[in-house]
Amino acid sequence: MSSNRPVVSVCVPVYEGERFLGACLDSVLAQTVDDIEVLVLDDDSHDGSVALAERYAAADPRVQVLRNPRRLGLAGNWNRCVELAAGEWVKFVFQDDAIAPICLERMLEGGSAEWPIVACGRRYRFEDVDEAARDEYRQFEAELAPDRLFGGRSLVPAAEFRRVALDHFGFNVVGEPTAVLLHRSVFDRHGRFDEQLVEICDLEFWLRVGSVHGVRFVDEELAEFRVHGAGTTARNRRDHSFRTEMDQLVLLHQLAFAPAFAALRADARRHQGGTAGARFGELAVDSWVLARQLDAAGDPTAMATWRDIVRRYPRVSQWPRVRMRRARRHVGWWRTRARA
């Protein structure tokens, strides 16, 4: 390396996925930017991922393989990567994904702490995914790809970013972490990824940072996001569907009340979609109703999950606007039963 501090720390969080890890590391080590460190951080995987990564480390001194002392989960492992990264910039590349050889070079061009979040175009590669799921991603890409949302602009100021984010709230308007480069200063200014979120911890962080700094966008497909049945997103939707839906509730809670979202919250008051508080109140009650319905249908985990969310975020149950809406629902149920 040219200095004690590399230009980029490329972080490869590992869970399970030996099948694609080799291609991922090959793409990282083929970068035209050589001044990098590659941190492969294993979160208690039980396949051959670590052994494979260690073979790469033996052949290339830029690669380090580390293991968490205990399972940290999705965002927890990302935060551990950030903690260990020494580079001026941090680049995540998930073990299922890959980046073009010129990815870092293009994303670093003109980079500075003034524009600390850089996104690029990405393409999807499908493996063992049914046609319905493919169509969902294709529709998302056609309507919500960053190049379309940002109008081809390379510099998207914070105010414009907030407008786009509110127009399409709940959708990842920046892209997956493999398509994003972050200046180290963002973690000092804005903290780490929210470990209370199961699936959309990247979206929450992009909103937190982009609402203040805007986004620099490189309109080239420099990242490849692999969609397959064993991926984290697919597993969450299959095994933890109610909890992943609650991510939206947690996100709205933060938008409505957290100081970090003050600018986005102020814009939301003037947005046609309604205030963050109103959206939060509606979803809080809807989640309670859904938990009750699933519980009555024989799924006790939904209500347990909802109670856990309430414990962490008491406003989900106790905020006056939520209590009023729940009372109205109770009255509606009582009237329906009385008529019956």
GROMACS .gro file of C-alpha atoms in nm:
model
  340
    1MET     CA    1   0.000   0.000   0.000
    2SER     CA    2   0.115   0.351  -0.068
    3SER     CA    3   0.055   0.470   0.288
    4ASN     CA    4  -0.042   0.346   0.629
    5ARG     CA    5  -0.400   0.444   0.554
    6PRO     CA    6  -0.555   0.296   0.239
    7VAL     CA    7  -0.772   0.508   0.015
    8VAL     CA    8  -1.060   0.260   0.031
    9SER     CA    9  -1.160  -0.007   0.278
   10VAL     CA   10  -1.362  -0.262   0.085
   11CYS     CA   11  -1.581  -0.446   0.337
   12VAL     CA   12  -1.721  -0.788   0.250
   13PRO     CA   13  -1.968  -0.895   0.524
   14VAL     CA   14  -2.001  -1.274   0.521
   15TYR     CA   15  -2.302  -1.472   0.646
   16GLU     CA   16  -2.361  -1.778   0.427
   17GLY     CA   17  -2.277  -1.782   0.059
   18GLU     CA   18  -1.960  -1.966  -0.037
   19ARG     CA   19  -2.107  -2.022  -0.381
   20PHE     CA   20  -2.057  -1.660  -0.496
   21LEU     CA   21  -1.783  -1.535  -0.263
   22GLY     CA   22  -1.499  -1.618  -0.500
   23ALA     CA   23  -1.647  -1.413  -0.783
   24CYS     CA   24  -1.707  -1.126  -0.539
   25LEU     CA   25  -1.345  -1.122  -0.418
   26ASP     CA   26  -1.213  -1.159  -0.772
   27SER     CA   27  -1.403  -0.844  -0.874
   28VAL     CA   28  -1.274  -0.651  -0.574
   29LEU     CA   29  -0.910  -0.750  -0.626
   30ALA     CA   30  -0.932  -0.664  -0.998
   31GLN     CA   31  -0.991  -0.293  -0.925
   32THR     CA   32  -0.785  -0.037  -1.114
   33VAL     CA   33  -0.740   0.138  -0.778
   34ASP     CA   34  -0.476  -0.066  -0.598
   35ASP     CA   35  -0.451   0.127  -0.270
   36ILE     CA   36  -0.721  -0.070  -0.091
   37GLU     CA   37  -0.768  -0.304   0.200
   38VAL     CA   38  -1.023  -0.584   0.179
   39LEU     CA   39  -1.191  -0.680   0.505
   40VAL     CA   40  -1.381  -1.008   0.496
   41LEU     CA   41  -1.581  -1.015   0.818
   42ASP     CA   42  -1.752  -1.343   0.899
   43ASP     CA   43  -2.070  -1.339   1.108
   44ASP     CA   44  -2.080  -1.701   1.224
   45SER     CA   45  -2.118  -1.867   0.885
   46HIS     CA   46  -2.126  -2.246   0.872
   47ASP     CA   47  -2.026  -2.316   0.515
   48GLY     CA   48  -1.686  -2.292   0.348
   49SER     CA   49  -1.682  -1.912   0.317
   50VAL     CA   50  -1.406  -1.852   0.572
   51ALA     CA   51  -1.176  -2.120   0.431
   52LEU     CA   52  -1.223  -1.976   0.083
   53ALA     CA   53  -1.154  -1.620   0.201
   54GLU     CA   54  -0.842  -1.736   0.387
   55ARG     CA   55  -0.704  -1.879   0.063
   56TYR     CA   56  -0.743  -1.536  -0.094
   57ALA     CA   57  -0.574  -1.374   0.207
   58ALA     CA   58  -0.279  -1.612   0.176
   59ALA     CA   59  -0.234  -1.507  -0.187
   60ASP     CA   60  -0.292  -1.131  -0.152
   61PRO     CA   61  -0.178  -0.922   0.150
   62ARG     CA   62  -0.456  -0.670   0.092
   63VAL     CA   63  -0.710  -0.926   0.215
   64GLN     CA   64  -0.780  -0.973   0.585
   65VAL     CA   65  -1.023  -1.234   0.720
   66LEU     CA   66  -1.181  -1.169   1.058
   67ARG     CA   67  -1.451  -1.344   1.260
   68ASN     CA   68  -1.698  -1.188   1.497
   69PRO     CA   69  -1.681  -1.336   1.849
   70ARG     CA   70  -2.059  -1.378   1.833
   71ARG     CA   71  -2.330  -1.336   1.570
   72LEU     CA   72  -2.403  -0.966   1.524
   73GLY     CA   73  -2.671  -0.982   1.257
   74LEU     CA   74  -2.703  -0.782   0.936
   75ALA     CA   75  -2.648  -0.422   1.048
   76GLY     CA   76  -2.431  -0.528   1.341
   77ASN     CA   77  -2.183  -0.689   1.104
   78TRP     CA   78  -2.184  -0.380   0.882
   79ASN     CA   79  -2.106  -0.163   1.182
   80ARG     CA   80  -1.824  -0.392   1.287
   81CYS     CA   81  -1.682  -0.354   0.936
   82VAL     CA   82  -1.692   0.025   0.972
   83GLU     CA   83  -1.524   0.003   1.310
   84LEU     CA   84  -1.235  -0.201   1.171
   85ALA     CA   85  -1.199  -0.013   0.840
   86ALA     CA   86  -0.891   0.209   0.813
   87GLY     CA   87  -0.959   0.369   0.473
   88GLU     CA   88  -1.061   0.724   0.394
   89TRP     CA   89  -1.355   0.575   0.205
   90VAL     CA   90  -1.566   0.269   0.289
   91LYS     CA   91  -1.709   0.047   0.017
   92PHE     CA   92  -1.936  -0.247   0.093
   93VAL     CA   93  -1.946  -0.535  -0.153
   94PHE     CA   94  -2.173  -0.816  -0.039
   95GLN     CA   95  -2.054  -1.170  -0.093
   96ASP     CA   96  -2.330  -1.236  -0.348
   97ASP     CA   97  -2.241  -0.928  -0.554
   98ALA     CA   98  -1.961  -0.797  -0.774
   99ILE     CA   99  -1.825  -0.466  -0.897
  100ALA     CA  100  -1.674  -0.364  -1.232
  101PRO     CA  101  -1.293  -0.327  -1.245
  102ILE     CA  102  -1.326   0.052  -1.281
  103CYS     CA  103  -1.590   0.086  -1.006
  104LEU     CA  104  -1.371   0.243  -0.739
  105GLU     CA  105  -1.183   0.459  -0.989
  106ARG     CA  106  -1.502   0.611  -1.128
  107MET     CA  107  -1.667   0.658  -0.789
  108LEU     CA  108  -1.358   0.825  -0.642
  109GLU     CA  109  -1.327   1.078  -0.925
  110GLY     CA  110  -1.396   1.418  -0.777
  111GLY     CA  111  -1.471   1.260  -0.440
  112SER     CA  112  -1.447   1.467  -0.125
  113ALA     CA  113  -1.593   1.493   0.223
  114GLU     CA  114  -1.825   1.761   0.080
  115TRP     CA  115  -2.010   1.488  -0.113
  116PRO     CA  116  -1.963   1.196   0.126
  117ILE     CA  117  -2.215   0.955  -0.028
  118VAL     CA  118  -2.157   0.840  -0.385
  119ALA     CA  119  -2.391   0.605  -0.570
  120CYS     CA  120  -2.359   0.436  -0.908
  121GLY     CA  121  -2.584   0.247  -1.143
  122ARG     CA  122  -2.625  -0.125  -1.088
  123ARG     CA  123  -2.767  -0.421  -1.271
  124TYR     CA  124  -2.942  -0.730  -1.138
  125ARG     CA  125  -2.836  -1.088  -1.194
  126PHE     CA  126  -3.102  -1.347  -1.119
  127GLU     CA  127  -3.025  -1.697  -0.988
  128ASP     CA  128  -3.301  -1.948  -0.905
  129VAL     CA  129  -3.568  -1.676  -0.883
  130ASP     CA  130  -3.920  -1.715  -1.016
  131GLU     CA  131  -4.054  -1.489  -1.290
  132ALA     CA  132  -4.281  -1.294  -1.054
  133ALA     CA  133  -3.987  -1.189  -0.840
  134ARG     CA  134  -3.789  -1.095  -1.149
  135ASP     CA  135  -4.075  -0.880  -1.274
  136GLU     CA  136  -4.090  -0.704  -0.938
  137TYR     CA  137  -3.723  -0.607  -0.961
  138ARG     CA  138  -3.755  -0.510  -1.326
  139GLN     CA  139  -4.049  -0.282  -1.251
  140PHE     CA  140  -3.857  -0.129  -0.961
  141GLU     CA  141  -3.557  -0.069  -1.188
  142ALA     CA  142  -3.775   0.082  -1.462
  143GLU     CA  143  -3.953   0.324  -1.233
  144LEU     CA  144  -3.719   0.391  -0.940
  145ALA     CA  145  -3.363   0.357  -1.068
  146PRO     CA  146  -3.152   0.649  -0.940
  147ASP     CA  147  -3.064   0.770  -1.291
  148ARG     CA  148  -3.436   0.820  -1.360
  149LEU     CA  149  -3.520   0.972  -1.023
  150PHE     CA  150  -3.228   1.215  -1.026
  151GLY     CA  151  -3.273   1.312  -1.389
  152GLY     CA  152  -2.921   1.216  -1.490
  153ARG     CA  153  -2.767   1.472  -1.256
  154SER     CA  154  -2.425   1.389  -1.111
  155LEU     CA  155  -2.469   1.614  -0.808
  156VAL     CA  156  -2.803   1.595  -0.627
  157PRO     CA  157  -2.830   1.865  -0.357
  158ALA     CA  158  -2.981   1.778  -0.020
  159ALA     CA  159  -3.310   1.960  -0.087
  160GLU     CA  160  -3.361   1.773  -0.415
  161PHE     CA  161  -3.270   1.444  -0.250
  162ARG     CA  162  -3.530   1.504   0.023
  163ARG     CA  163  -3.796   1.577  -0.240
  164VAL     CA  164  -3.724   1.255  -0.429
  165ALA     CA  165  -3.710   1.055  -0.104
  166LEU     CA  166  -4.050   1.187   0.007
  167ASP     CA  167  -4.206   1.134  -0.336
  168HIS     CA  168  -4.106   0.768  -0.314
  169PHE     CA  169  -4.090   0.718   0.060
  170GLY     CA  170  -4.010   0.365   0.170
  171PHE     CA  171  -3.824   0.280  -0.151
  172ASN     CA  172  -3.447   0.270  -0.174
  173VAL     CA  173  -3.383   0.559  -0.413
  174VAL     CA  174  -3.004   0.531  -0.379
  175GLY     CA  175  -2.939   0.160  -0.425
  176GLU     CA  176  -2.800  -0.138  -0.241
  177PRO     CA  177  -2.476  -0.092  -0.042
  178THR     CA  178  -2.274  -0.260  -0.319
  179ALA     CA  179  -2.364   0.042  -0.536
  180VAL     CA  180  -2.260   0.302  -0.274
  181LEU     CA  181  -1.928   0.453  -0.160
  182LEU     CA  182  -1.912   0.637   0.173
  183HIS     CA  183  -1.658   0.886   0.304
  184ARG     CA  184  -1.546   0.787   0.651
  185SER     CA  185  -1.660   1.124   0.791
  186VAL     CA  186  -2.028   1.028   0.754
  187PHE     CA  187  -1.998   0.778   1.037
  188ASP     CA  188  -1.838   1.039   1.263
  189ARG     CA  189  -2.113   1.290   1.183
  190HIS     CA  190  -2.417   1.067   1.157
  191GLY     CA  191  -2.345   0.750   1.354
  192ARG     CA  192  -2.370   0.393   1.231
  193PHE     CA  193  -2.635   0.172   1.072
  194ASP     CA  194  -2.948   0.120   1.284
  195GLU     CA  195  -2.930  -0.232   1.426
  196GLN     CA  196  -3.300  -0.228   1.517
  197LEU     CA  197  -3.383  -0.265   1.148
  198VAL     CA  198  -3.397  -0.612   0.998
  199GLU     CA  199  -3.381  -0.531   0.628
  200ILE     CA  200  -3.382  -0.160   0.538
  201CYS     CA  201  -3.087  -0.044   0.749
  202ASP     CA  202  -2.921   0.080   0.428
  203LEU     CA  203  -3.225   0.287   0.326
  204GLU     CA  204  -3.249   0.447   0.670
  205PHE     CA  205  -2.882   0.544   0.659
  206TRP     CA  206  -2.902   0.685   0.305
  207LEU     CA  207  -3.198   0.901   0.416
  208ARG     CA  208  -3.013   1.015   0.726
  209VAL     CA  209  -2.701   1.117   0.533
  210GLY     CA  210  -2.848   1.220   0.197
  211SER     CA  211  -3.102   1.453   0.359
  212VAL     CA  212  -2.813   1.660   0.492
  213HIS     CA  213  -2.542   1.623   0.226
  214GLY     CA  214  -2.719   1.519  -0.092
  215VAL     CA  215  -2.576   1.246  -0.317
  216ARG     CA  216  -2.317   1.233  -0.592
  217PHE     CA  217  -2.431   0.993  -0.863
  218VAL     CA  218  -2.215   0.817  -1.122
  219ASP     CA  219  -2.439   0.726  -1.414
  220GLU     CA  220  -2.263   0.401  -1.505
  221GLU     CA  221  -2.353   0.042  -1.419
  222LEU     CA  222  -2.055  -0.033  -1.197
  223ALA     CA  223  -2.213  -0.282  -0.954
  224GLU     CA  224  -2.392  -0.612  -0.995
  225PHE     CA  225  -2.653  -0.710  -0.738
  226ARG     CA  226  -2.731  -1.081  -0.738
  227VAL     CA  227  -3.090  -1.183  -0.659
  228HIS     CA  228  -3.134  -1.546  -0.557
  229GLY     CA  229  -3.360  -1.756  -0.339
  230ALA     CA  230  -3.105  -1.799  -0.061
  231GLY     CA  231  -3.024  -1.429  -0.035
  232THR     CA  232  -3.084  -1.224   0.279
  233THR     CA  233  -3.380  -1.033   0.132
  234ALA     CA  234  -3.548  -1.352   0.014
  235ARG     CA  235  -3.491  -1.525   0.349
  236ASN     CA  236  -3.629  -1.229   0.545
  237ARG     CA  237  -3.944  -1.213   0.334
  238ARG     CA  238  -3.995  -1.586   0.367
  239ASP     CA  239  -3.911  -1.637   0.734
  240HIS     CA  240  -3.968  -1.298   0.898
  241SER     CA  241  -4.234  -1.131   0.687
  242PHE     CA  242  -4.417  -0.950   0.969
  243ARG     CA  243  -4.092  -0.826   1.124
  244THR     CA  244  -3.965  -0.694   0.791
  245GLU     CA  245  -4.294  -0.506   0.746
  246MET     CA  246  -4.232  -0.348   1.087
  247ASP     CA  247  -3.913  -0.197   0.948
  248GLN     CA  248  -4.129   0.061   0.773
  249LEU     CA  249  -4.293   0.147   1.104
  250VAL     CA  250  -3.953   0.194   1.271
  251LEU     CA  251  -3.838   0.410   0.981
  252LEU     CA  252  -4.146   0.630   1.008
  253HIS     CA  253  -4.094   0.656   1.383
  254GLN     CA  254  -3.743   0.790   1.324
  255LEU     CA  255  -3.860   1.029   1.055
  256ALA     CA  256  -4.135   1.162   1.280
  257PHE     CA  257  -3.931   1.202   1.600
  258ALA     CA  258  -3.553   1.154   1.565
  259PRO     CA  259  -3.339   1.473   1.558
  260ALA     CA  260  -3.129   1.331   1.274
  261PHE     CA  261  -3.428   1.362   1.040
  262ALA     CA  262  -3.521   1.723   1.123
  263ALA     CA  263  -3.470   1.854   0.768
  264LEU     CA  264  -3.662   1.568   0.606
  265ARG     CA  265  -3.939   1.601   0.867
  266ALA     CA  266  -3.974   1.974   0.793
  267ASP     CA  267  -4.010   1.905   0.421
  268ALA     CA  268  -4.264   1.629   0.494
  269ARG     CA  269  -4.495   1.887   0.655
  270ARG     CA  270  -4.530   2.053   0.315
  271HIS     CA  271  -4.542   1.732   0.115
  272GLN     CA  272  -4.861   1.607  -0.047
  273GLY     CA  273  -4.806   1.265   0.111
  274GLY     CA  274  -4.881   1.407   0.456
  275THR     CA  275  -4.673   1.463   0.765
  276ALA     CA  276  -4.441   1.200   0.905
  277GLY     CA  277  -4.645   1.192   1.225
  278ALA     CA  278  -4.968   1.121   1.039
  279ARG     CA  279  -4.810   0.840   0.838
  280PHE     CA  280  -4.656   0.694   1.153
  281GLY     CA  281  -4.990   0.704   1.337
  282GLU     CA  282  -5.169   0.524   1.056
  283LEU     CA  283  -4.908   0.251   1.021
  284ALA     CA  284  -4.878   0.204   1.397
  285VAL     CA  285  -5.248   0.119   1.420
  286ASP     CA  286  -5.243  -0.090   1.102
  287SER     CA  287  -4.954  -0.296   1.242
  288TRP     CA  288  -5.143  -0.354   1.566
  289VAL     CA  289  -5.451  -0.469   1.371
  290LEU     CA  290  -5.242  -0.703   1.155
  291ALA     CA  291  -5.068  -0.849   1.462
  292ARG     CA  292  -5.408  -0.920   1.620
  293GLN     CA  293  -5.533  -1.086   1.302
  294LEU     CA  294  -5.225  -1.306   1.268
  295ASP     CA  295  -5.246  -1.395   1.636
  296ALA     CA  296  -5.611  -1.498   1.595
  297ALA     CA  297  -5.509  -1.707   1.293
  298GLY     CA  298  -5.264  -1.902   1.507
  299ASP     CA  299  -4.940  -1.706   1.463
  300PRO     CA  300  -4.833  -1.590   1.812
  301THR     CA  301  -4.498  -1.459   1.689
  302ALA     CA  302  -4.661  -1.157   1.524
  303MET     CA  303  -4.803  -1.017   1.847
  304ALA     CA  304  -4.478  -1.094   2.030
  305THR     CA  305  -4.291  -0.903   1.760
  306TRP     CA  306  -4.532  -0.610   1.785
  307ARG     CA  307  -4.489  -0.597   2.165
  308ASP     CA  308  -4.112  -0.599   2.123
  309ILE     CA  309  -4.138  -0.302   1.885
  310VAL     CA  310  -4.356  -0.121   2.141
  311ARG     CA  311  -4.099  -0.188   2.411
  312ARG     CA  312  -3.828  -0.031   2.198
  313TYR     CA  313  -4.046   0.251   2.061
  314PRO     CA  314  -4.325   0.327   2.314
  315ARG     CA  315  -4.489   0.583   2.084
  316VAL     CA  316  -4.606   0.291   1.866
  317SER     CA  317  -4.865   0.228   2.136
  318GLN     CA  318  -4.874   0.534   2.361
  319TRP     CA  319  -4.848   0.838   2.134
  320PRO     CA  320  -5.181   1.028   2.169
  321ARG     CA  321  -5.253   1.020   1.798
  322VAL     CA  322  -5.203   0.642   1.793
  323ARG     CA  323  -5.421   0.590   2.099
  324MET     CA  324  -5.697   0.796   1.940
  325ARG     CA  325  -5.685   0.593   1.619
  326ARG     CA  326  -5.689   0.266   1.811
  327ALA     CA  327  -5.991   0.386   2.010
  328ARG     CA  328  -6.174   0.462   1.685
  329ARG     CA  329  -6.096   0.112   1.559
  330HIS     CA  330  -6.238  -0.034   1.880
  331VAL     CA  331  -6.557   0.169   1.838
  332GLY     CA  332  -6.585   0.052   1.478
  333TRP     CA  333  -6.551  -0.312   1.581
  334TRP     CA  334  -6.810  -0.268   1.858
  335ARG     CA  335  -7.061  -0.112   1.616
  336THR     CA  336  -7.005  -0.389   1.363
  337ARG     CA  337  -7.071  -0.655   1.625
  338ALA     CA  338  -7.378  -0.469   1.756
  339ARG     CA  339  -7.530  -0.461   1.408
  340ALA     CA  340  -7.458  -0.829   1.365
   0.00000   0.00000   0.00000
